[in-house]
GROMACS .gro file of C-alpha atoms in nm:
model
  430
    1UNK     CA    1   1.626   7.211  -2.957
    2UNK     CA    2   1.938   7.038  -3.006
    3UNK     CA    3   1.886   6.748  -2.825
    4UNK     CA    4   1.542   6.690  -2.975
    5UNK     CA    5   1.626   6.719  -3.292
    6UNK     CA    6   1.910   6.514  -3.272
    7UNK     CA    7   1.674   6.219  -3.094
    8UNK     CA    8   1.441   6.270  -3.403
    9UNK     CA    9   1.691   6.215  -3.648
   10UNK     CA   10   1.830   5.925  -3.424
   11UNK     CA   11   1.452   5.809  -3.467
   12UNK     CA   12   1.461   5.870  -3.832
   13UNK     CA   13   1.736   5.608  -3.905
   14UNK     CA   14   1.618   5.380  -3.648
   15UNK     CA   15   1.277   5.340  -3.843
   16UNK     CA   16   1.418   5.369  -4.201
   17UNK     CA   17   1.688   5.062  -4.111
   18UNK     CA   18   1.328   4.885  -3.976
   19UNK     CA   19   1.148   4.926  -4.320
   20UNK     CA   20   1.430   4.878  -4.578
   21UNK     CA   21   1.341   4.532  -4.647
   22UNK     CA   22   0.980   4.647  -4.716
   23UNK     CA   23   1.126   4.884  -4.939
   24UNK     CA   24   1.291   4.676  -5.135
   25UNK     CA   25   1.006   4.455  -5.169
   26UNK     CA   26   0.794   4.742  -5.280
   27UNK     CA   27   1.009   4.834  -5.523
   28UNK     CA   28   1.064   4.458  -5.665
   29UNK     CA   29   0.713   4.423  -5.683
   30UNK     CA   30   0.671   4.758  -5.890
   31UNK     CA   31   0.933   4.704  -6.099
   32UNK     CA   32   0.786   4.332  -6.233
   33UNK     CA   33   0.471   4.522  -6.256
   34UNK     CA   34   0.552   4.835  -6.440
   35UNK     CA   35   0.297   5.087  -6.625
   36UNK     CA   36   0.314   5.348  -6.887
   37UNK     CA   37   0.244   5.683  -6.844
   38UNK     CA   38  -0.110   5.772  -6.746
   39UNK     CA   39  -0.191   5.393  -6.721
   40UNK     CA   40  -0.041   5.346  -6.315
   41UNK     CA   41  -0.353   5.225  -6.176
   42UNK     CA   42  -0.213   4.905  -6.006
   43UNK     CA   43   0.049   5.139  -5.914
   44UNK     CA   44  -0.165   5.388  -5.745
   45UNK     CA   45  -0.365   5.175  -5.604
   46UNK     CA   46  -0.073   5.009  -5.428
   47UNK     CA   47  -0.005   5.361  -5.299
   48UNK     CA   48  -0.288   5.440  -5.162
   49UNK     CA   49  -0.346   5.152  -4.990
   50UNK     CA   50  -0.044   5.209  -4.802
   51UNK     CA   51  -0.090   5.581  -4.730
   52UNK     CA   52  -0.458   5.475  -4.576
   53UNK     CA   53  -0.234   5.202  -4.342
   54UNK     CA   54  -0.078   5.445  -4.204
   55UNK     CA   55  -0.322   5.653  -4.084
   56UNK     CA   56  -0.250   5.973  -4.284
   57UNK     CA   57  -0.516   6.295  -4.225
   58UNK     CA   58  -0.599   6.279  -4.597
   59UNK     CA   59  -0.532   6.032  -4.892
   60UNK     CA   60  -0.613   6.196  -5.254
   61UNK     CA   61  -0.629   5.967  -5.535
   62UNK     CA   62  -0.724   6.026  -5.921
   63UNK     CA   63  -0.550   6.350  -5.922
   64UNK     CA   64  -0.414   6.422  -6.328
   65UNK     CA   65  -0.494   6.022  -6.357
   66UNK     CA   66  -0.339   5.864  -6.156
   67UNK     CA   67  -0.194   6.075  -5.897
   68UNK     CA   68  -0.187   6.021  -5.548
   69UNK     CA   69  -0.116   6.254  -5.257
   70UNK     CA   70  -0.086   6.177  -4.864
   71UNK     CA   71  -0.147   6.463  -4.575
   72UNK     CA   72   0.030   6.394  -4.222
   73UNK     CA   73  -0.012   6.693  -4.049
   74UNK     CA   74   0.219   6.699  -3.748
   75UNK     CA   75   0.176   6.728  -3.375
   76UNK     CA   76   0.392   7.019  -3.325
   77UNK     CA   77   0.322   7.358  -3.394
   78UNK     CA   78   0.467   7.494  -3.714
   79UNK     CA   79   0.281   7.658  -4.047
   80UNK     CA   80   0.572   7.480  -4.273
   81UNK     CA   81   0.483   7.233  -4.544
   82UNK     CA   82   0.749   7.004  -4.706
   83UNK     CA   83   0.640   6.825  -5.028
   84UNK     CA   84   0.798   6.486  -5.093
   85UNK     CA   85   0.785   6.390  -5.476
   86UNK     CA   86   0.831   6.072  -5.633
   87UNK     CA   87   0.769   5.955  -6.010
   88UNK     CA   88   0.545   5.662  -6.076
   89UNK     CA   89   0.544   5.564  -6.434
   90UNK     CA   90   0.768   5.346  -6.647
   91UNK     CA   91   0.913   5.319  -7.033
   92UNK     CA   92   0.830   5.163  -7.284
   93UNK     CA   93   1.169   4.986  -7.301
   94UNK     CA   94   1.232   4.596  -7.240
   95UNK     CA   95   1.388   4.492  -6.941
   96UNK     CA   96   1.762   4.310  -7.014
   97UNK     CA   97   1.821   4.369  -6.650
   98UNK     CA   98   1.908   4.029  -6.577
   99UNK     CA   99   1.761   4.067  -6.252
  100UNK     CA  100   1.525   3.787  -6.120
  101UNK     CA  101   1.222   4.030  -6.082
  102UNK     CA  102   1.283   4.153  -6.419
  103UNK     CA  103   0.957   4.295  -6.631
  104UNK     CA  104   0.786   4.105  -6.927
  105UNK     CA  105   0.455   4.338  -6.916
  106UNK     CA  106   0.366   4.410  -7.259
  107UNK     CA  107   0.112   4.670  -7.290
  108UNK     CA  108  -0.066   4.593  -7.621
  109UNK     CA  109  -0.298   4.892  -7.573
  110UNK     CA  110  -0.128   5.165  -7.535
  111UNK     CA  111  -0.110   5.436  -7.835
  112UNK     CA  112   0.178   5.360  -8.075
  113UNK     CA  113   0.171   4.990  -7.908
  114UNK     CA  114   0.228   4.736  -7.839
  115UNK     CA  115   0.521   4.798  -7.612
  116UNK     CA  116   0.730   4.591  -7.393
  117UNK     CA  117   0.747   4.835  -7.025
  118UNK     CA  118   1.038   4.827  -6.777
  119UNK     CA  119   1.151   5.045  -6.497
  120UNK     CA  120   1.444   5.133  -6.707
  121UNK     CA  121   1.429   5.496  -6.560
  122UNK     CA  122   1.429   5.383  -6.183
  123UNK     CA  123   1.088   5.501  -6.081
  124UNK     CA  124   1.022   5.208  -5.918
  125UNK     CA  125   1.295   5.312  -5.669
  126UNK     CA  126   1.124   5.681  -5.615
  127UNK     CA  127   0.825   5.520  -5.562
  128UNK     CA  128   0.924   5.266  -5.320
  129UNK     CA  129   1.166   5.493  -5.107
  130UNK     CA  130   0.881   5.747  -5.085
  131UNK     CA  131   0.647   5.470  -4.935
  132UNK     CA  132   0.925   5.379  -4.721
  133UNK     CA  133   0.957   5.783  -4.585
  134UNK     CA  134   0.605   5.786  -4.529
  135UNK     CA  135   0.607   5.484  -4.300
  136UNK     CA  136   0.907   5.675  -4.129
  137UNK     CA  137   0.782   6.011  -4.069
  138UNK     CA  138   0.420   5.875  -3.998
  139UNK     CA  139   0.577   5.677  -3.689
  140UNK     CA  140   0.737   6.009  -3.550
  141UNK     CA  141   0.457   6.260  -3.629
  142UNK     CA  142   0.348   6.394  -3.296
  143UNK     CA  143   0.744   6.534  -3.284
  144UNK     CA  144   0.681   6.714  -3.651
  145UNK     CA  145   0.624   7.079  -3.604
  146UNK     CA  146   0.410   7.136  -3.993
  147UNK     CA  147   0.277   6.927  -4.250
  148UNK     CA  148   0.385   6.655  -4.450
  149UNK     CA  149   0.276   6.629  -4.849
  150UNK     CA  150   0.361   6.329  -4.995
  151UNK     CA  151   0.318   6.333  -5.376
  152UNK     CA  152   0.317   6.046  -5.595
  153UNK     CA  153   0.336   6.170  -5.936
  154UNK     CA  154   0.197   5.977  -6.309
  155UNK     CA  155   0.325   6.048  -6.625
  156UNK     CA  156   0.663   6.240  -6.548
  157UNK     CA  157   0.787   6.057  -6.879
  158UNK     CA  158   0.529   6.227  -7.080
  159UNK     CA  159   0.169   6.134  -7.132
  160UNK     CA  160   0.037   6.004  -7.493
  161UNK     CA  161   0.033   6.337  -7.712
  162UNK     CA  162  -0.358   6.365  -7.705
  163UNK     CA  163  -0.411   6.316  -7.307
  164UNK     CA  164  -0.326   6.580  -7.046
  165UNK     CA  165  -0.114   6.463  -6.764
  166UNK     CA  166   0.238   6.487  -6.521
  167UNK     CA  167   0.319   6.749  -6.308
  168UNK     CA  168   0.151   7.042  -6.512
  169UNK     CA  169  -0.145   6.905  -6.459
  170UNK     CA  170  -0.152   6.794  -6.105
  171UNK     CA  171  -0.073   7.160  -6.042
  172UNK     CA  172  -0.409   7.271  -6.279
  173UNK     CA  173  -0.580   7.024  -6.055
  174UNK     CA  174  -0.478   7.170  -5.735
  175UNK     CA  175  -0.248   6.897  -5.574
  176UNK     CA  176  -0.097   7.191  -5.365
  177UNK     CA  177  -0.433   7.370  -5.306
  178UNK     CA  178  -0.428   7.299  -4.948
  179UNK     CA  179  -0.160   7.288  -4.804
  180UNK     CA  180   0.075   7.494  -5.004
  181UNK     CA  181   0.463   7.368  -4.979
  182UNK     CA  182   0.710   7.614  -4.844
  183UNK     CA  183   0.949   7.360  -4.992
  184UNK     CA  184   0.949   7.071  -5.228
  185UNK     CA  185   1.191   6.808  -5.260
  186UNK     CA  186   1.281   6.499  -5.432
  187UNK     CA  187   1.572   6.291  -5.600
  188UNK     CA  188   1.613   6.080  -5.876
  189UNK     CA  189   1.859   5.768  -5.901
  190UNK     CA  190   2.141   5.755  -6.135
  191UNK     CA  191   2.428   5.599  -6.264
  192UNK     CA  192   2.646   5.756  -5.994
  193UNK     CA  193   2.873   5.587  -5.699
  194UNK     CA  194   2.592   5.388  -5.448
  195UNK     CA  195   2.489   5.619  -5.172
  196UNK     CA  196   2.679   5.935  -5.326
  197UNK     CA  197   2.418   6.255  -5.374
  198UNK     CA  198   2.482   6.458  -5.656
  199UNK     CA  199   2.346   6.837  -5.677
  200UNK     CA  200   2.386   7.118  -5.928
  201UNK     CA  201   2.330   7.498  -5.808
  202UNK     CA  202   2.128   7.646  -6.087
  203UNK     CA  203   1.995   7.437  -6.382
  204UNK     CA  204   2.035   7.049  -6.214
  205UNK     CA  205   1.773   6.899  -6.512
  206UNK     CA  206   1.763   7.095  -6.851
  207UNK     CA  207   1.464   7.207  -7.057
  208UNK     CA  208   1.307   6.993  -7.281
  209UNK     CA  209   1.014   6.977  -7.548
  210UNK     CA  210   0.826   6.707  -7.760
  211UNK     CA  211   0.877   6.742  -8.130
  212UNK     CA  212   0.657   6.634  -8.437
  213UNK     CA  213   0.738   6.665  -8.762
  214UNK     CA  214   0.501   6.529  -9.026
  215UNK     CA  215   0.605   6.542  -9.364
  216UNK     CA  216   0.363   6.498  -9.636
  217UNK     CA  217   0.399   6.363 -10.006
  218UNK     CA  218   0.134   6.191 -10.271
  219UNK     CA  219   0.115   5.800 -10.187
  220UNK     CA  220   0.202   5.590 -10.524
  221UNK     CA  221   0.281   5.224 -10.561
  222UNK     CA  222   0.664   5.157 -10.478
  223UNK     CA  223   0.690   5.085 -10.865
  224UNK     CA  224   0.612   5.374 -10.958
  225UNK     CA  225   0.755   5.670 -10.773
  226UNK     CA  226   0.776   5.950 -11.033
  227UNK     CA  227   0.358   5.934 -11.035
  228UNK     CA  228   0.380   6.015 -10.665
  229UNK     CA  229   0.561   6.228 -10.415
  230UNK     CA  230   0.806   6.029 -10.175
  231UNK     CA  231   0.830   6.202  -9.808
  232UNK     CA  232   1.097   5.929  -9.701
  233UNK     CA  233   1.381   6.125  -9.850
  234UNK     CA  234   1.288   6.443  -9.757
  235UNK     CA  235   1.265   6.294  -9.373
  236UNK     CA  236   1.630   6.142  -9.445
  237UNK     CA  237   1.738   6.511  -9.539
  238UNK     CA  238   1.565   6.680  -9.220
  239UNK     CA  239   1.725   6.388  -9.017
  240UNK     CA  240   2.075   6.440  -9.167
  241UNK     CA  241   1.998   6.851  -9.130
  242UNK     CA  242   1.915   6.798  -8.787
  243UNK     CA  243   2.284   6.678  -8.687
  244UNK     CA  244   2.401   7.016  -8.815
  245UNK     CA  245   2.160   7.258  -8.592
  246UNK     CA  246   2.408   7.276  -8.327
  247UNK     CA  247   2.607   7.521  -8.576
  248UNK     CA  248   2.340   7.759  -8.553
  249UNK     CA  249   2.306   7.780  -8.161
  250UNK     CA  250   2.564   7.912  -7.945
  251UNK     CA  251   2.850   7.633  -7.873
  252UNK     CA  252   2.824   7.757  -7.489
  253UNK     CA  253   2.496   7.682  -7.465
  254UNK     CA  254   2.430   7.298  -7.493
  255UNK     CA  255   2.149   7.214  -7.701
  256UNK     CA  256   2.068   6.824  -7.832
  257UNK     CA  257   1.757   6.769  -8.107
  258UNK     CA  258   1.696   6.373  -8.082
  259UNK     CA  259   1.436   6.223  -8.341
  260UNK     CA  260   1.398   5.862  -8.129
  261UNK     CA  261   1.109   5.722  -8.350
  262UNK     CA  262   0.995   5.746  -8.712
  263UNK     CA  263   0.661   5.635  -8.820
  264UNK     CA  264   0.522   5.609  -9.185
  265UNK     CA  265   0.195   5.473  -9.359
  266UNK     CA  266   0.307   5.246  -9.622
  267UNK     CA  267   0.447   4.921  -9.676
  268UNK     CA  268   0.731   4.758  -9.844
  269UNK     CA  269   0.616   4.792 -10.199
  270UNK     CA  270   0.382   5.140 -10.087
  271UNK     CA  271   0.485   5.520 -10.105
  272UNK     CA  272   0.302   5.651  -9.817
  273UNK     CA  273   0.129   6.023  -9.800
  274UNK     CA  274   0.344   6.084  -9.449
  275UNK     CA  275   0.602   6.052  -9.272
  276UNK     CA  276   0.602   6.121  -8.902
  277UNK     CA  277   0.882   6.203  -8.697
  278UNK     CA  278   0.911   6.234  -8.347
  279UNK     CA  279   1.181   6.370  -8.064
  280UNK     CA  280   1.299   6.593  -7.813
  281UNK     CA  281   1.477   6.875  -7.797
  282UNK     CA  282   1.712   6.928  -7.476
  283UNK     CA  283   1.845   7.316  -7.340
  284UNK     CA  284   2.080   7.342  -7.067
  285UNK     CA  285   1.940   7.705  -7.114
  286UNK     CA  286   1.568   7.789  -7.171
  287UNK     CA  287   1.686   8.064  -7.342
  288UNK     CA  288   1.794   7.898  -7.625
  289UNK     CA  289   1.490   7.698  -7.683
  290UNK     CA  290   1.251   7.983  -7.899
  291UNK     CA  291   1.555   7.973  -8.132
  292UNK     CA  292   1.636   7.604  -8.175
  293UNK     CA  293   1.238   7.607  -8.225
  294UNK     CA  294   1.259   7.890  -8.506
  295UNK     CA  295   1.580   7.678  -8.656
  296UNK     CA  296   1.414   7.344  -8.668
  297UNK     CA  297   1.053   7.461  -8.830
  298UNK     CA  298   1.299   7.631  -9.126
  299UNK     CA  299   1.476   7.317  -9.169
  300UNK     CA  300   1.193   7.113  -9.195
  301UNK     CA  301   0.941   7.307  -9.398
  302UNK     CA  302   1.210   7.451  -9.652
  303UNK     CA  303   1.377   7.068  -9.667
  304UNK     CA  304   1.027   6.884  -9.737
  305UNK     CA  305   0.992   7.163 -10.011
  306UNK     CA  306   1.306   7.108 -10.188
  307UNK     CA  307   1.164   6.741 -10.201
  308UNK     CA  308   0.888   6.830 -10.321
  309UNK     CA  309   0.721   6.774  -9.989
  310UNK     CA  310   0.536   6.988  -9.706
  311UNK     CA  311   0.599   7.001  -9.388
  312UNK     CA  312   0.488   7.098  -9.021
  313UNK     CA  313   0.629   7.129  -8.728
  314UNK     CA  314   0.455   7.094  -8.388
  315UNK     CA  315   0.622   7.147  -8.033
  316UNK     CA  316   0.431   6.983  -7.731
  317UNK     CA  317   0.493   6.887  -7.400
  318UNK     CA  318   0.712   7.191  -7.295
  319UNK     CA  319   0.872   7.122  -6.946
  320UNK     CA  320   1.128   7.386  -6.795
  321UNK     CA  321   1.444   7.312  -6.650
  322UNK     CA  322   1.463   7.217  -6.274
  323UNK     CA  323   1.641   7.511  -6.116
  324UNK     CA  324   1.813   7.457  -5.816
  325UNK     CA  325   1.843   7.817  -5.627
  326UNK     CA  326   2.174   7.857  -5.509
  327UNK     CA  327   1.971   7.959  -5.159
  328UNK     CA  328   1.823   7.642  -5.167
  329UNK     CA  329   2.153   7.446  -5.234
  330UNK     CA  330   2.334   7.592  -4.911
  331UNK     CA  331   2.058   7.543  -4.677
  332UNK     CA  332   2.026   7.188  -4.772
  333UNK     CA  333   2.356   7.086  -4.770
  334UNK     CA  334   2.465   7.032  -4.424
  335UNK     CA  335   2.150   6.788  -4.389
  336UNK     CA  336   2.250   6.594  -4.726
  337UNK     CA  337   2.597   6.580  -4.621
  338UNK     CA  338   2.502   6.467  -4.233
  339UNK     CA  339   2.282   6.168  -4.410
  340UNK     CA  340   2.519   6.043  -4.665
  341UNK     CA  341   2.879   6.161  -4.532
  342UNK     CA  342   3.052   6.494  -4.642
  343UNK     CA  343   3.280   6.287  -4.908
  344UNK     CA  344   2.951   6.151  -5.039
  345UNK     CA  345   2.807   6.473  -5.140
  346UNK     CA  346   2.949   6.626  -5.512
  347UNK     CA  347   2.878   6.872  -5.724
  348UNK     CA  348   2.769   6.719  -6.075
  349UNK     CA  349   2.827   6.846  -6.414
  350UNK     CA  350   2.517   6.986  -6.643
  351UNK     CA  351   2.303   6.720  -6.801
  352UNK     CA  352   2.041   6.764  -7.081
  353UNK     CA  353   1.785   6.499  -6.896
  354UNK     CA  354   1.478   6.644  -6.817
  355UNK     CA  355   1.225   6.591  -6.503
  356UNK     CA  356   0.915   6.783  -6.499
  357UNK     CA  357   0.945   6.814  -6.092
  358UNK     CA  358   1.053   7.130  -6.212
  359UNK     CA  359   0.696   7.273  -6.243
  360UNK     CA  360   0.674   7.173  -5.875
  361UNK     CA  361   1.046   7.277  -5.763
  362UNK     CA  362   1.092   7.616  -5.932
  363UNK     CA  363   0.683   7.742  -5.826
  364UNK     CA  364   0.766   7.690  -5.468
  365UNK     CA  365   1.147   7.646  -5.392
  366UNK     CA  366   1.309   7.363  -5.276
  367UNK     CA  367   1.593   7.066  -5.395
  368UNK     CA  368   1.590   6.819  -5.659
  369UNK     CA  369   1.908   6.597  -5.649
  370UNK     CA  370   2.038   6.261  -5.797
  371UNK     CA  371   2.145   5.963  -5.588
  372UNK     CA  372   2.384   5.673  -5.680
  373UNK     CA  373   2.286   5.383  -5.709
  374UNK     CA  374   2.530   5.148  -5.941
  375UNK     CA  375   2.865   5.017  -5.925
  376UNK     CA  376   3.089   5.301  -6.052
  377UNK     CA  377   3.354   5.469  -5.867
  378UNK     CA  378   3.442   5.886  -5.938
  379UNK     CA  379   3.740   5.949  -6.163
  380UNK     CA  380   4.039   6.202  -6.038
  381UNK     CA  381   3.796   6.460  -6.281
  382UNK     CA  382   3.509   6.286  -6.068
  383UNK     CA  383   3.279   6.135  -6.349
  384UNK     CA  384   3.149   5.809  -6.279
  385UNK     CA  385   3.372   5.503  -6.411
  386UNK     CA  386   3.261   5.109  -6.388
  387UNK     CA  387   3.408   4.932  -6.039
  388UNK     CA  388   3.601   4.631  -6.186
  389UNK     CA  389   3.425   4.337  -6.117
  390UNK     CA  390   3.075   4.514  -6.071
  391UNK     CA  391   2.768   4.595  -6.317
  392UNK     CA  392   2.920   4.814  -6.488
  393UNK     CA  393   2.749   5.192  -6.577
  394UNK     CA  394   2.413   5.160  -6.741
  395UNK     CA  395   2.261   5.497  -6.821
  396UNK     CA  396   1.906   5.552  -6.757
  397UNK     CA  397   1.664   5.446  -7.029
  398UNK     CA  398   1.857   5.174  -7.154
  399UNK     CA  399   1.669   4.817  -7.122
  400UNK     CA  400   1.996   4.717  -6.891
  401UNK     CA  401   1.924   5.002  -6.626
  402UNK     CA  402   1.963   4.826  -6.262
  403UNK     CA  403   1.983   5.013  -5.919
  404UNK     CA  404   2.131   4.885  -5.639
  405UNK     CA  405   1.831   4.756  -5.328
  406UNK     CA  406   2.039   4.842  -5.080
  407UNK     CA  407   2.073   5.197  -5.132
  408UNK     CA  408   1.721   5.252  -5.101
  409UNK     CA  409   1.705   5.319  -4.780
  410UNK     CA  410   1.960   5.556  -4.840
  411UNK     CA  411   1.650   5.749  -5.006
  412UNK     CA  412   1.415   5.684  -4.753
  413UNK     CA  413   1.697   5.871  -4.468
  414UNK     CA  414   1.693   6.155  -4.733
  415UNK     CA  415   1.337   6.211  -4.754
  416UNK     CA  416   1.279   6.207  -4.385
  417UNK     CA  417   1.594   6.395  -4.251
  418UNK     CA  418   1.489   6.706  -4.525
  419UNK     CA  419   1.116   6.709  -4.405
  420UNK     CA  420   1.258   6.685  -4.065
  421UNK     CA  421   1.510   6.959  -4.093
  422UNK     CA  422   1.262   7.194  -4.339
  423UNK     CA  423   0.979   7.146  -4.094
  424UNK     CA  424   1.189   7.280  -3.751
  425UNK     CA  425   1.390   7.538  -3.936
  426UNK     CA  426   1.687   7.452  -3.988
  427UNK     CA  427   1.689   7.338  -4.351
  428UNK     CA  428   1.515   7.678  -4.464
  429UNK     CA  429   1.586   8.043  -4.647
  430UNK     CA  430   1.377   8.232  -4.433
   0.00000   0.00000   0.00000
């Protein structure tokens, strides 16, 4: 058995090296042609076409909009099912990465737009790496004792508020009805040293919800504000108050409330009827979410009333924290260390980023990790810092976010080795 699995692992690495150039080409193509959440039609077509070319047992499309799933049934006996997941959508962010394959896409039709569009979070990398892993694993299918389910998920960044989408919608539409996973695995590229894997026992990512605060006044001409009710000062006061909400929460349970977008219905000489604030709540511990919501409702309603306005608060698109259970971490660490080297597998600090892969990992068990792709190193405290002369440390969602192409093959290998080890019963909790 040892000889067989060692030979399989060597073959996985050989095939990953062969497909590395194609993975880079896919990534660059996807980066040039990004698509926003629930609009990933071209991306889905590219993915589905490739999966069909591999001769998978099934290729399912149109799941939760533009989701794609591929089923690869191995030739050996086994009942385990490994799900490998990648997200496919881009962001309404300009592309200032400086690469020659930078996006110039502008979505003129997207709700709230037009928006410049770019893969400023690295989902182009995720999609390309999983396409590469599908190539590698399909090439050794006769040696796999179980089933691999490749899931390409749309709308991870959140669909338009009046549309269903994302991981929860994929679940609702039965993406895991047959086969049902015995493990889910995925990764997210991040500003960490190239080729390093970061993991966290417990919450790898925080809990999140989208917030919409609508403040209503009374529309009037800008020259006569006393004849109406201006909602803008109330909005400003709510924004200021949000900055103090942390004082109402346990200091040992990190939370943040961020307003990322403000819209009104006026113009330079019109005091509009309403102002809408769009934002997000993030909590390291899900137990803190209800309290933060209550405080936010009280703040918005009472502040608006003090300015003669009314406020309503909606909480949308709840996403639970990504929880890596300790037994899955312990089971996976030998595989991760073998793939990238023991010194390159590090436990990371907590983050308030979110990822709705939590809907999969928390339900079926498994692991979600981060893969470093930038010119950084770790300081004495384990924090990433820029390498002198490199491209710097640029966080996800920044217009200058970048990822190192040569590191993508590491992601392919991680997917392939985790899959093979789980199906063989080596990476398992029972």
